[in-house]
Amino acid sequence: MKTSSDFVHEFVPGTSGRTLLLLHGTGGNEHDLLSLGRTLDSTASLLSPRGKVLENGMPRFFRRLAEGVFDVEDLKERTHELADFVAGAAQKYGFDPAKVVAVGYSNGANIAASLLLLRPETLRGAILFRAMVPLVPDQLPHLSKVSVLIAAGNHDPIARIEEAQRLATLLRDAGAELTLHISNADHGLTGEDVDVAKSWLAGGINLQ
Ligand code: MLT
């Protein structure tokens, strides 16, 4: 299936060199994470696309066959499409494509992890809230210049803690500088997640 690399999206220009790529969860849209993005970084540009796949009317970034069972072919195609969109947006809006940090929640975190695995040049860093292993690539990418924060909840019935740990191991094996934060939470985001992500972004990754 051919898909166009254009996405319905929001772009909010910032005053620093960093751009946050905001990737919403299932049923979300391009507006969902704008205020979270601004809370995490008051100066970054914000690029927030809406997932193109509809599941019972709910936008997602790739198809799934059941909860936690992904359509891997679709995921691969959508990952490349999203990477191409980010590269095109960098040209269109004039931001530095080497200073993009993904902030993904749930389904959005899963496609952000897939970007790291299949199109590593797209991201300098990633904050993955409630993420799973989206796929295991044939060859691990080289992620030695990439910093990743995985924020998991130890009561999460969807993105289970073992999945977050598997993802952490996979990304570490690929060379990423990896922080795994486990909080006493379920699938929903908490204030602790926001605080941890904000200080990780402020201290852990220097793009200026
Ligand atoms: C997914 O489909 O990406 C995960 O199950 C998370 C979600 O429910 O969106």
PDB file of C-alpha atoms and ligand atoms in Angstrom:
ATOM      1  CA  MET A   1       0.000   0.000   0.000  1.00  0.00           C
ATOM      2  CA  LYS A   2       1.296   3.464  -0.880  1.00  0.00           C
ATOM      3  CA  THR A   3       0.736   6.223   1.604  1.00  0.00           C
ATOM      4  CA  SER A   4       1.530   9.899   1.304  1.00  0.00           C
ATOM      5  CA  SER A   5       4.121  11.247   3.716  1.00  0.00           C
ATOM      6  CA  ASP A   6       1.977  14.212   4.649  1.00  0.00           C
ATOM      7  CA  PHE A   7       0.229  14.151   8.004  1.00  0.00           C
ATOM      8  CA  VAL A   8      -2.379  16.388   9.548  1.00  0.00           C
ATOM      9  CA  HIS A   9      -0.216  18.147  12.121  1.00  0.00           C
ATOM     10  CA  GLU A  10       0.492  21.131  14.323  1.00  0.00           C
ATOM     11  CA  PHE A  11       3.791  22.989  14.297  1.00  0.00           C
ATOM     12  CA  VAL A  12       4.579  25.504  17.028  1.00  0.00           C
ATOM     13  CA  PRO A  13       7.854  27.360  16.501  1.00  0.00           C
ATOM     14  CA  GLY A  14      10.180  27.655  19.482  1.00  0.00           C
ATOM     15  CA  THR A  15      13.144  29.806  20.421  1.00  0.00           C
ATOM     16  CA  SER A  16      15.807  27.093  20.831  1.00  0.00           C
ATOM     17  CA  GLY A  17      17.352  24.650  18.378  1.00  0.00           C
ATOM     18  CA  ARG A  18      15.478  21.653  19.744  1.00  0.00           C
ATOM     19  CA  THR A  19      12.274  20.235  18.269  1.00  0.00           C
ATOM     20  CA  LEU A  20       9.984  17.874  20.146  1.00  0.00           C
ATOM     21  CA  LEU A  21       8.165  15.358  17.943  1.00  0.00           C
ATOM     22  CA  LEU A  22       4.923  14.724  19.848  1.00  0.00           C
ATOM     23  CA  LEU A  23       3.272  11.353  19.215  1.00  0.00           C
ATOM     24  CA  HIS A  24      -0.126  10.764  20.784  1.00  0.00           C
ATOM     25  CA  GLY A  25      -1.726   7.544  22.017  1.00  0.00           C
ATOM     26  CA  THR A  26      -4.598   5.585  20.437  1.00  0.00           C
ATOM     27  CA  GLY A  27      -7.650   7.809  20.031  1.00  0.00           C
ATOM     28  CA  GLY A  28      -5.629  10.994  20.361  1.00  0.00           C
ATOM     29  CA  ASN A  29      -4.835  13.717  17.886  1.00  0.00           C
ATOM     30  CA  GLU A  30      -2.318  16.411  17.025  1.00  0.00           C
ATOM     31  CA  HIS A  31      -3.554  18.697  19.826  1.00  0.00           C
ATOM     32  CA  ASP A  32      -3.238  16.188  22.686  1.00  0.00           C
ATOM     33  CA  LEU A  33       0.401  16.569  23.650  1.00  0.00           C
ATOM     34  CA  LEU A  34       1.025  20.232  22.831  1.00  0.00           C
ATOM     35  CA  SER A  35       0.682  21.415  26.415  1.00  0.00           C
ATOM     36  CA  LEU A  36       2.749  18.474  27.705  1.00  0.00           C
ATOM     37  CA  GLY A  37       5.441  19.355  25.170  1.00  0.00           C
ATOM     38  CA  ARG A  38       5.453  22.979  26.292  1.00  0.00           C
ATOM     39  CA  THR A  39       5.646  21.872  29.943  1.00  0.00           C
ATOM     40  CA  LEU A  40       8.593  19.593  29.191  1.00  0.00           C
ATOM     41  CA  ASP A  41      10.509  22.249  27.282  1.00  0.00           C
ATOM     42  CA  SER A  42       9.414  25.897  27.257  1.00  0.00           C
ATOM     43  CA  THR A  43      11.665  26.823  24.326  1.00  0.00           C
ATOM     44  CA  ALA A  44      11.556  23.889  21.871  1.00  0.00           C
ATOM     45  CA  SER A  45       9.636  23.871  18.618  1.00  0.00           C
ATOM     46  CA  LEU A  46       6.777  21.380  18.697  1.00  0.00           C
ATOM     47  CA  LEU A  47       5.861  19.128  15.763  1.00  0.00           C
ATOM     48  CA  SER A  48       2.745  17.099  16.416  1.00  0.00           C
ATOM     49  CA  PRO A  49       1.297  14.838  13.694  1.00  0.00           C
ATOM     50  CA  ARG A  50      -1.973  12.914  13.882  1.00  0.00           C
ATOM     51  CA  GLY A  51      -1.740   9.156  13.320  1.00  0.00           C
ATOM     52  CA  LYS A  52      -3.319   8.175   9.995  1.00  0.00           C
ATOM     53  CA  VAL A  53      -4.629   4.736  10.876  1.00  0.00           C
ATOM     54  CA  LEU A  54      -8.194   4.642  12.146  1.00  0.00           C
ATOM     55  CA  GLU A  55      -9.277   1.898  14.539  1.00  0.00           C
ATOM     56  CA  ASN A  56     -13.019   2.249  15.088  1.00  0.00           C
ATOM     57  CA  GLY A  57     -12.592   5.951  14.389  1.00  0.00           C
ATOM     58  CA  MET A  58      -9.618   6.308  16.745  1.00  0.00           C
ATOM     59  CA  PRO A  59      -6.390   7.638  15.201  1.00  0.00           C
ATOM     60  CA  ARG A  60      -3.247   5.521  15.648  1.00  0.00           C
ATOM     61  CA  PHE A  61       0.210   5.501  14.098  1.00  0.00           C
ATOM     62  CA  PHE A  62       0.039   1.911  12.796  1.00  0.00           C
ATOM     63  CA  ARG A  63      -2.371  -1.006  12.565  1.00  0.00           C
ATOM     64  CA  ARG A  64      -2.699  -3.703  15.183  1.00  0.00           C
ATOM     65  CA  LEU A  65      -4.341  -7.085  14.886  1.00  0.00           C
ATOM     66  CA  ALA A  66      -5.313  -7.176  18.567  1.00  0.00           C
ATOM     67  CA  GLU A  67      -4.221  -5.337  21.693  1.00  0.00           C
ATOM     68  CA  GLY A  68      -0.456  -5.706  21.856  1.00  0.00           C
ATOM     69  CA  VAL A  69      -0.317  -7.675  18.571  1.00  0.00           C
ATOM     70  CA  PHE A  70       1.026  -5.420  15.869  1.00  0.00           C
ATOM     71  CA  ASP A  71       0.741  -5.564  12.082  1.00  0.00           C
ATOM     72  CA  VAL A  72       4.506  -5.453  11.585  1.00  0.00           C
ATOM     73  CA  GLU A  73       4.414  -4.808   7.825  1.00  0.00           C
ATOM     74  CA  ASP A  74       2.137  -1.839   8.351  1.00  0.00           C
ATOM     75  CA  LEU A  75       4.272  -0.658  11.268  1.00  0.00           C
ATOM     76  CA  LYS A  76       7.411  -0.706   9.084  1.00  0.00           C
ATOM     77  CA  GLU A  77       5.713   1.218   6.306  1.00  0.00           C
ATOM     78  CA  ARG A  78       4.233   3.778   8.699  1.00  0.00           C
ATOM     79  CA  THR A  79       7.576   4.212  10.437  1.00  0.00           C
ATOM     80  CA  HIS A  80       9.282   5.147   7.160  1.00  0.00           C
ATOM     81  CA  GLU A  81       6.401   7.414   6.262  1.00  0.00           C
ATOM     82  CA  LEU A  82       6.676   9.232   9.600  1.00  0.00           C
ATOM     83  CA  ALA A  83      10.468   9.555   9.264  1.00  0.00           C
ATOM     84  CA  ASP A  84      10.006  11.059   5.777  1.00  0.00           C
ATOM     85  CA  PHE A  85       7.399  13.447   7.157  1.00  0.00           C
ATOM     86  CA  VAL A  86       9.782  14.660   9.893  1.00  0.00           C
ATOM     87  CA  ALA A  87      12.579  15.197   7.343  1.00  0.00           C
ATOM     88  CA  GLY A  88      10.180  17.123   5.082  1.00  0.00           C
ATOM     89  CA  ALA A  89       8.883  19.195   8.011  1.00  0.00           C
ATOM     90  CA  ALA A  90      12.468  20.145   8.940  1.00  0.00           C
ATOM     91  CA  GLN A  91      12.898  21.620   5.462  1.00  0.00           C
ATOM     92  CA  LYS A  92       9.492  23.251   5.404  1.00  0.00           C
ATOM     93  CA  TYR A  93       9.726  24.865   8.851  1.00  0.00           C
ATOM     94  CA  GLY A  94      13.493  25.317   8.939  1.00  0.00           C
ATOM     95  CA  PHE A  95      14.289  23.343  12.102  1.00  0.00           C
ATOM     96  CA  ASP A  96      17.466  21.302  12.565  1.00  0.00           C
ATOM     97  CA  PRO A  97      16.735  17.621  11.741  1.00  0.00           C
ATOM     98  CA  ALA A  98      19.654  16.583  13.978  1.00  0.00           C
ATOM     99  CA  LYS A  99      17.996  18.013  17.089  1.00  0.00           C
ATOM    100  CA  VAL A 100      14.680  16.220  17.158  1.00  0.00           C
ATOM    101  CA  VAL A 101      13.565  14.478  20.342  1.00  0.00           C
ATOM    102  CA  ALA A 102      10.436  12.309  20.259  1.00  0.00           C
ATOM    103  CA  VAL A 103       7.913  12.430  23.087  1.00  0.00           C
ATOM    104  CA  GLY A 104       5.557   9.504  22.635  1.00  0.00           C
ATOM    105  CA  TYR A 105       2.755   8.099  24.746  1.00  0.00           C
ATOM    106  CA  SER A 106       1.560   4.489  24.382  1.00  0.00           C
ATOM    107  CA  ASN A 107       0.937   3.912  20.649  1.00  0.00           C
ATOM    108  CA  GLY A 108       2.988   7.059  19.982  1.00  0.00           C
ATOM    109  CA  ALA A 109       5.830   5.722  22.150  1.00  0.00           C
ATOM    110  CA  ASN A 110       5.715   2.477  20.201  1.00  0.00           C
ATOM    111  CA  ILE A 111       6.153   4.175  16.838  1.00  0.00           C
ATOM    112  CA  ALA A 112       8.881   6.384  18.329  1.00  0.00           C
ATOM    113  CA  ALA A 113      10.704   3.188  19.388  1.00  0.00           C
ATOM    114  CA  SER A 114      10.206   1.863  15.872  1.00  0.00           C
ATOM    115  CA  LEU A 115      11.751   5.070  14.464  1.00  0.00           C
ATOM    116  CA  LEU A 116      14.789   4.472  16.701  1.00  0.00           C
ATOM    117  CA  LEU A 117      15.090   0.910  15.430  1.00  0.00           C
ATOM    118  CA  LEU A 118      14.410   1.455  11.716  1.00  0.00           C
ATOM    119  CA  ARG A 119      15.198   5.125  11.007  1.00  0.00           C
ATOM    120  CA  PRO A 120      17.665   6.082  13.750  1.00  0.00           C
ATOM    121  CA  GLU A 121      18.829   9.220  11.925  1.00  0.00           C
ATOM    122  CA  THR A 122      15.427  10.780  12.660  1.00  0.00           C
ATOM    123  CA  LEU A 123      15.903  11.197  16.412  1.00  0.00           C
ATOM    124  CA  ARG A 124      18.579  12.527  18.736  1.00  0.00           C
ATOM    125  CA  GLY A 125      16.595  11.374  21.716  1.00  0.00           C
ATOM    126  CA  ALA A 126      13.260   9.979  22.822  1.00  0.00           C
ATOM    127  CA  ILE A 127      10.971  10.036  25.826  1.00  0.00           C
ATOM    128  CA  LEU A 128       8.872   6.896  25.692  1.00  0.00           C
ATOM    129  CA  PHE A 129       5.898   6.881  28.062  1.00  0.00           C
ATOM    130  CA  ARG A 130       4.329   3.402  28.495  1.00  0.00           C
ATOM    131  CA  ALA A 131       6.199   1.807  25.571  1.00  0.00           C
ATOM    132  CA  MET A 132       6.480  -1.785  24.311  1.00  0.00           C
ATOM    133  CA  VAL A 133       8.863  -3.543  21.914  1.00  0.00           C
ATOM    134  CA  PRO A 134       7.254  -2.626  18.588  1.00  0.00           C
ATOM    135  CA  LEU A 135       9.409  -4.994  16.511  1.00  0.00           C
ATOM    136  CA  VAL A 136      12.837  -6.602  16.608  1.00  0.00           C
ATOM    137  CA  PRO A 137      14.855  -5.515  13.548  1.00  0.00           C
ATOM    138  CA  ASP A 138      17.045  -7.958  11.583  1.00  0.00           C
ATOM    139  CA  GLN A 139      20.023  -5.760  12.393  1.00  0.00           C
ATOM    140  CA  LEU A 140      20.373  -3.485  15.383  1.00  0.00           C
ATOM    141  CA  PRO A 141      20.875   0.207  14.511  1.00  0.00           C
ATOM    142  CA  HIS A 142      23.787   2.251  15.897  1.00  0.00           C
ATOM    143  CA  LEU A 143      22.297   4.392  18.629  1.00  0.00           C
ATOM    144  CA  SER A 144      25.459   5.510  20.408  1.00  0.00           C
ATOM    145  CA  LYS A 145      24.552   9.183  19.911  1.00  0.00           C
ATOM    146  CA  VAL A 146      20.984   8.741  21.080  1.00  0.00           C
ATOM    147  CA  SER A 147      19.568   9.224  24.588  1.00  0.00           C
ATOM    148  CA  VAL A 148      16.330   7.514  25.586  1.00  0.00           C
ATOM    149  CA  LEU A 149      14.102   7.738  28.642  1.00  0.00           C
ATOM    150  CA  ILE A 150      11.549   4.956  29.080  1.00  0.00           C
ATOM    151  CA  ALA A 151       8.921   5.795  31.698  1.00  0.00           C
ATOM    152  CA  ALA A 152       6.967   2.692  32.703  1.00  0.00           C
ATOM    153  CA  GLY A 153       4.282   1.968  35.282  1.00  0.00           C
ATOM    154  CA  ASN A 154       4.573  -1.158  37.391  1.00  0.00           C
ATOM    155  CA  HIS A 155       0.784  -1.726  37.310  1.00  0.00           C
ATOM    156  CA  ASP A 156       0.394  -1.115  33.585  1.00  0.00           C
ATOM    157  CA  PRO A 157      -1.743  -3.943  32.128  1.00  0.00           C
ATOM    158  CA  ILE A 158      -1.095  -2.848  28.508  1.00  0.00           C
ATOM    159  CA  ALA A 159       2.572  -1.848  28.261  1.00  0.00           C
ATOM    160  CA  ARG A 160       3.721  -4.305  30.898  1.00  0.00           C
ATOM    161  CA  ILE A 161       6.870  -3.775  32.855  1.00  0.00           C
ATOM    162  CA  GLU A 162       8.578  -6.795  31.240  1.00  0.00           C
ATOM    163  CA  GLU A 163       7.987  -5.174  27.845  1.00  0.00           C
ATOM    164  CA  ALA A 164       9.562  -1.908  28.995  1.00  0.00           C
ATOM    165  CA  GLN A 165      12.533  -3.877  30.302  1.00  0.00           C
ATOM    166  CA  ARG A 166      12.846  -5.799  27.006  1.00  0.00           C
ATOM    167  CA  LEU A 167      12.778  -2.528  25.092  1.00  0.00           C
ATOM    168  CA  ALA A 168      15.400  -1.036  27.420  1.00  0.00           C
ATOM    169  CA  THR A 169      17.689  -4.018  26.800  1.00  0.00           C
ATOM    170  CA  LEU A 170      17.184  -3.853  23.020  1.00  0.00           C
ATOM    171  CA  LEU A 171      17.987  -0.132  22.860  1.00  0.00           C
ATOM    172  CA  ARG A 172      20.950  -0.490  25.234  1.00  0.00           C
ATOM    173  CA  ASP A 173      22.306  -3.312  23.058  1.00  0.00           C
ATOM    174  CA  ALA A 174      22.070  -0.891  20.123  1.00  0.00           C
ATOM    175  CA  GLY A 175      24.259   1.563  22.058  1.00  0.00           C
ATOM    176  CA  ALA A 176      21.684   4.058  23.314  1.00  0.00           C
ATOM    177  CA  GLU A 177      22.223   5.925  26.556  1.00  0.00           C
ATOM    178  CA  LEU A 178      19.184   4.524  28.297  1.00  0.00           C
ATOM    179  CA  THR A 179      17.294   5.528  31.441  1.00  0.00           C
ATOM    180  CA  LEU A 180      14.441   3.311  32.585  1.00  0.00           C
ATOM    181  CA  HIS A 181      12.181   4.934  35.154  1.00  0.00           C
ATOM    182  CA  ILE A 182       9.569   2.717  36.791  1.00  0.00           C
ATOM    183  CA  SER A 183       6.849   4.408  38.800  1.00  0.00           C
ATOM    184  CA  ASN A 184       3.989   3.128  40.887  1.00  0.00           C
ATOM    185  CA  ALA A 185       1.413   3.718  38.158  1.00  0.00           C
ATOM    186  CA  ASP A 186      -0.765   2.091  35.504  1.00  0.00           C
ATOM    187  CA  HIS A 187      -1.114   3.016  31.819  1.00  0.00           C
ATOM    188  CA  GLY A 188      -2.095   6.635  32.486  1.00  0.00           C
ATOM    189  CA  LEU A 189       0.474   9.400  32.717  1.00  0.00           C
ATOM    190  CA  THR A 190       1.183  10.832  36.151  1.00  0.00           C
ATOM    191  CA  GLY A 191       2.766  13.994  37.513  1.00  0.00           C
ATOM    192  CA  GLU A 192       5.822  11.915  38.357  1.00  0.00           C
ATOM    193  CA  ASP A 193       6.208  10.950  34.682  1.00  0.00           C
ATOM    194  CA  VAL A 194       6.109  14.606  33.695  1.00  0.00           C
ATOM    195  CA  ASP A 195       8.617  15.637  36.387  1.00  0.00           C
ATOM    196  CA  VAL A 196      11.035  12.841  35.507  1.00  0.00           C
ATOM    197  CA  ALA A 197      10.820  13.600  31.781  1.00  0.00           C
ATOM    198  CA  LYS A 198      11.292  17.316  32.347  1.00  0.00           C
ATOM    199  CA  SER A 199      14.445  16.918  34.403  1.00  0.00           C
ATOM    200  CA  TRP A 200      15.795  14.204  32.081  1.00  0.00           C
ATOM    201  CA  LEU A 201      15.333  16.555  29.144  1.00  0.00           C
ATOM    202  CA  ALA A 202      16.931  19.467  31.000  1.00  0.00           C
ATOM    203  CA  GLY A 203      19.934  17.498  32.230  1.00  0.00           C
ATOM    204  CA  GLY A 204      20.373  14.331  30.246  1.00  0.00           C
ATOM    205  CA  ILE A 205      20.613  15.517  26.683  1.00  0.00           C
ATOM    206  CA  ASN A 206      22.352  18.629  25.496  1.00  0.00           C
ATOM    207  CA  LEU A 207      21.394  19.823  22.047  1.00  0.00           C
ATOM    208  CA  GLN A 208      22.125  23.501  22.327  1.00  0.00           C
TER     209      GLN A 208
HETATM  210  C1  MLT B   1      -0.372  -0.118  20.810  1.00  0.00           C
HETATM  211  O1  MLT B   1      -1.281  -0.616  20.168  1.00  0.00           O
HETATM  212  O2  MLT B   1       0.499   0.595  20.327  1.00  0.00           O
HETATM  213  C2  MLT B   1      -0.359  -0.416  22.268  1.00  0.00           C
HETATM  214  O3  MLT B   1      -1.206  -1.479  22.543  1.00  0.00           O
HETATM  215  C3  MLT B   1      -0.705   0.768  23.073  1.00  0.00           C
HETATM  216  C4  MLT B   1      -2.074   1.259  22.744  1.00  0.00           C
HETATM  217  O4  MLT B   1      -3.044   0.781  23.326  1.00  0.00           O
HETATM  218  O5  MLT B   1      -2.195   2.123  21.922  1.00  0.00           O
END
